Coordinates of C-alpha atoms in Angstrom, one line a residue:
Chain A
Q1 CA -40.2 -183.9 -4.5
V2 CA -39.3 -185.0 -8.0
Q3 CA -40.7 -188.4 -8.8
L4 CA -41.0 -190.5 -12.0
K5 CA -43.3 -193.5 -11.9
Q6 CA -43.3 -196.0 -14.7
S7 CA -46.1 -198.2 -15.8
G8 CA -46.1 -200.8 -18.6
P9 CA -46.2 -204.5 -19.4
G10 CA -43.7 -207.0 -18.1
L11 CA -44.1 -209.4 -21.0
V12 CA -44.1 -208.6 -24.7
Q13 CA -44.4 -211.2 -27.5
P14 CA -41.7 -211.2 -30.2
S15 CA -42.4 -208.8 -33.1
Q16 CA -44.9 -206.9 -31.0
S17 CA -44.5 -203.3 -29.6
L18 CA -43.7 -202.1 -26.2
S19 CA -45.4 -199.1 -24.6
I20 CA -44.4 -197.6 -21.3
T21 CA -45.8 -194.5 -19.6
C22 CA -43.7 -192.3 -17.3
T23 CA -45.8 -190.2 -15.0
V24 CA -43.9 -187.4 -13.4
S25 CA -44.5 -185.1 -10.3
G26 CA -42.6 -182.4 -8.6
F27 CA -41.7 -180.6 -11.9
S28 CA -43.2 -179.6 -15.2
L29 CA -42.6 -181.3 -18.5
T30 CA -42.5 -177.9 -20.1
S31 CA -39.3 -177.1 -18.1
Y32 CA -37.3 -180.4 -18.3
G33 CA -36.5 -183.1 -20.8
V34 CA -37.1 -186.7 -20.1
H35 CA -34.8 -189.5 -21.3
W36 CA -35.2 -193.2 -21.8
V37 CA -32.4 -195.7 -21.0
R38 CA -32.4 -199.4 -20.9
Q39 CA -30.2 -202.1 -19.2
S40 CA -30.1 -205.6 -20.6
P41 CA -29.7 -208.4 -18.0
G42 CA -26.3 -208.2 -16.4
K43 CA -25.2 -205.5 -18.9
G44 CA -24.6 -201.8 -18.9
L45 CA -26.7 -198.8 -19.6
E46 CA -27.9 -197.8 -23.1
W47 CA -29.4 -194.4 -23.9
L48 CA -32.4 -194.7 -26.2
G49 CA -33.8 -191.2 -26.7
V50 CA -35.1 -188.0 -25.2
I51 CA -38.1 -185.7 -25.4
W52 CA -37.2 -182.1 -24.7
S53 CA -39.3 -179.6 -22.8
G54 CA -40.4 -178.0 -26.1
G55 CA -41.5 -181.4 -27.5
S56 CA -38.7 -182.1 -29.9
T57 CA -37.0 -185.5 -29.7
D58 CA -33.6 -187.0 -30.3
Y59 CA -33.1 -190.7 -30.7
N60 CA -30.2 -193.2 -30.5
A61 CA -29.4 -193.8 -34.2
A62 CA -29.6 -197.6 -33.6
F63 CA -33.3 -197.3 -32.6
I64 CA -34.5 -194.4 -34.7
S65 CA -36.5 -196.5 -37.1
R66 CA -38.6 -198.2 -34.3
L67 CA -38.7 -195.8 -31.4
S68 CA -41.2 -193.1 -30.7
I69 CA -41.3 -190.8 -27.6
S70 CA -44.2 -188.4 -27.0
K71 CA -45.8 -186.6 -24.1
D72 CA -48.9 -184.9 -22.6
N73 CA -47.8 -181.9 -20.6
S74 CA -51.2 -181.4 -19.0
K75 CA -51.2 -185.0 -17.6
S76 CA -47.4 -184.9 -16.8
Q77 CA -46.9 -188.1 -18.8
V78 CA -44.3 -189.2 -21.2
F79 CA -45.0 -192.1 -23.6
F80 CA -42.4 -194.5 -24.8
K81 CA -43.1 -196.9 -27.7
M82 CA -40.7 -199.3 -29.4
N83 CA -41.8 -201.5 -32.3
S84 CA -40.8 -204.9 -33.5
L85 CA -39.3 -206.2 -30.2
Q86 CA -37.0 -209.3 -30.3
A87 CA -35.5 -211.4 -27.5
N88 CA -32.4 -209.2 -27.3
D89 CA -34.7 -206.2 -26.4
T90 CA -35.3 -207.9 -23.0
A91 CA -34.2 -205.3 -20.5
I92 CA -35.1 -202.9 -17.7
Y93 CA -36.3 -199.7 -19.3
Y94 CA -35.9 -196.5 -17.3
C95 CA -37.2 -192.9 -17.7
A96 CA -35.0 -190.2 -16.3
R97 CA -35.2 -186.5 -16.0
N98 CA -32.7 -184.1 -17.3
G99 CA -30.5 -182.6 -14.6
G100 CA -31.2 -179.0 -15.4
T101 CA -28.2 -176.9 -14.5
R102 CA -26.2 -180.0 -13.4
G103 CA -26.9 -181.7 -16.7
G104 CA -26.9 -185.5 -16.7
F105 CA -29.8 -187.6 -15.6
A106 CA -30.6 -186.4 -12.1
Y107 CA -33.8 -188.3 -11.3
W108 CA -34.8 -191.8 -12.4
G109 CA -37.9 -193.9 -12.5
Q110 CA -38.1 -197.2 -10.8
G111 CA -37.5 -199.1 -14.0
T112 CA -39.8 -201.5 -15.9
L113 CA -38.5 -205.1 -16.5
V114 CA -39.6 -206.1 -20.0
T115 CA -39.2 -209.7 -21.1
V116 CA -39.7 -210.5 -24.8
S117 CA -40.9 -214.0 -25.1
A118 CA -43.6 -216.1 -26.7
Chain B
E1 CA -19.9 -192.6 -32.1
N2 CA -17.8 -191.7 -29.1
V3 CA -17.0 -194.9 -27.2
L4 CA -16.4 -194.8 -23.5
T5 CA -14.1 -197.5 -22.1
Q6 CA -14.0 -198.1 -18.4
S7 CA -11.3 -199.9 -16.5
P8 CA -11.0 -202.1 -14.7
A9 CA -14.3 -203.9 -15.4
I10 CA -14.2 -205.4 -11.9
M11 CA -12.1 -204.4 -8.9
S12 CA -12.0 -205.0 -5.2
A13 CA -10.8 -202.9 -2.4
S14 CA -10.3 -203.2 1.3
L15 CA -12.1 -200.9 3.7
G16 CA -10.0 -197.7 4.1
E17 CA -8.2 -198.3 0.8
K18 CA -7.9 -195.6 -1.9
V19 CA -9.8 -196.5 -5.1
T20 CA -9.4 -195.1 -8.6
M21 CA -11.3 -196.1 -11.7
S22 CA -10.8 -194.8 -15.2
C23 CA -13.0 -193.8 -18.1
R24 CA -11.4 -193.2 -21.5
A25 CA -13.3 -191.6 -24.5
S26 CA -12.5 -192.4 -28.1
S27 CA -12.9 -188.7 -28.9
S28 CA -12.2 -185.8 -26.6
V29 CA -15.1 -184.6 -24.5
N30 CA -15.6 -181.4 -22.5
Y31 CA -16.8 -183.1 -19.3
M32 CA -17.9 -186.4 -17.8
Y33 CA -20.7 -187.6 -15.6
W34 CA -20.6 -190.6 -13.2
Y35 CA -23.4 -192.7 -11.9
Q36 CA -23.6 -195.2 -9.0
Q37 CA -25.8 -198.2 -9.3
K38 CA -26.5 -200.8 -6.7
S39 CA -28.1 -204.2 -7.3
D40 CA -31.8 -204.0 -8.2
A41 CA -31.8 -200.2 -8.0
S42 CA -32.0 -197.4 -10.5
P43 CA -28.7 -195.5 -11.2
K44 CA -28.0 -192.4 -9.3
L45 CA -26.2 -189.3 -10.6
W46 CA -23.0 -189.2 -8.6
I47 CA -20.6 -186.7 -10.2
Y48 CA -21.5 -184.0 -12.8
Y49 CA -19.4 -181.8 -15.0
T50 CA -16.3 -184.0 -14.3
S51 CA -15.7 -183.0 -10.7
N52 CA -18.9 -181.8 -8.9
L53 CA -20.5 -184.1 -6.4
A54 CA -24.2 -184.6 -6.6
P55 CA -26.2 -183.7 -3.5
G56 CA -25.7 -186.3 -0.8
V57 CA -22.5 -187.8 -2.2
P58 CA -19.8 -188.2 0.4
A59 CA -16.8 -186.0 0.2
R60 CA -14.5 -189.0 0.0
F61 CA -15.5 -189.2 -3.7
S62 CA -13.9 -187.0 -6.3
G63 CA -13.8 -186.8 -10.1
S64 CA -11.1 -185.4 -12.4
G65 CA -9.9 -185.4 -15.9
S66 CA -10.1 -183.7 -19.3
G67 CA -10.0 -184.5 -23.0
N68 CA -10.1 -188.2 -23.4
S69 CA -9.2 -189.4 -19.9
Y70 CA -11.3 -189.2 -16.7
S71 CA -11.3 -190.8 -13.4
L72 CA -13.4 -191.3 -10.2
T73 CA -11.5 -191.6 -6.9
I74 CA -12.6 -192.7 -3.5
S75 CA -10.1 -191.5 -0.9
S76 CA -11.0 -194.2 1.7
M77 CA -13.2 -197.1 0.7
E78 CA -16.3 -197.7 2.8
G79 CA -18.7 -200.6 2.7
E80 CA -21.6 -198.6 1.2
D81 CA -19.4 -197.7 -1.8
A82 CA -19.6 -201.2 -3.2
A83 CA -21.6 -200.7 -6.4
T84 CA -21.2 -200.4 -10.2
Y85 CA -20.0 -197.0 -11.4
Y86 CA -20.8 -195.8 -15.0
C87 CA -19.3 -192.9 -16.8
Q88 CA -21.4 -190.9 -19.3
Q89 CA -20.8 -188.3 -21.9
F90 CA -22.8 -186.1 -24.2
T91 CA -22.2 -185.3 -27.8
S92 CA -24.1 -182.7 -29.8
S93 CA -25.0 -182.6 -33.5
P94 CA -26.8 -184.9 -33.2
S95 CA -27.5 -185.0 -29.5
T96 CA -26.3 -188.3 -28.2
W97 CA -25.6 -189.7 -24.7
T98 CA -23.2 -192.6 -24.3
F99 CA -22.4 -194.7 -21.2
G100 CA -19.3 -196.7 -20.4
G101 CA -19.5 -200.4 -19.7
G102 CA -19.2 -199.9 -16.0
T103 CA -16.7 -200.7 -13.2
K104 CA -18.0 -203.1 -10.6
L105 CA -16.4 -202.2 -7.2
E106 CA -16.5 -204.9 -4.6
I107 CA -15.2 -205.2 -1.0
K108 CA -12.1 -207.3 -0.6

């Protein structure tokens, strides 16, 4: 079945970068796009960006200067990197698979709680 | 940027009660998605293309709307429906996805 498993640090120091890996199974990254979404404590969902099956990317304009998404199709891994983190970047970060014919975000990773603190 | 405004932000319903929540877009959209999220869990795709239920979603749920105004309805509230529901839309050129602020549904 379709699974997305995230791995990454729980604590990041201010001004440092965040790297999270999303390892997928049950589908090929050459067939589906993978999105990244975050949720600040007690707040709603915020779309960050997507890497499409062909490797192109789209980013939320608010993060385009400090966000990078890449992937390794052979390893079924998607890589998320955000630079210059501050306290207000504290959030749960999710990867999610494009829904295919349904659209939307049909499958989600378990989330990575990232705290930005010294 | 197309802003999605959900109302109410918080609501409570009795078991068996009909529930309706709203999502309004600042610019017209072609369709809406809805997600259900329970505490300490990842969101789940609940309704796609405005009115289609995702696999496993009970038939008491329905979605409707067009243009700037969309809604999610539960015909008869059940305990397992207590959750936060988010609407989401897609805009092309450039490709952007936007979520509403959510409606938290509680049991009265």
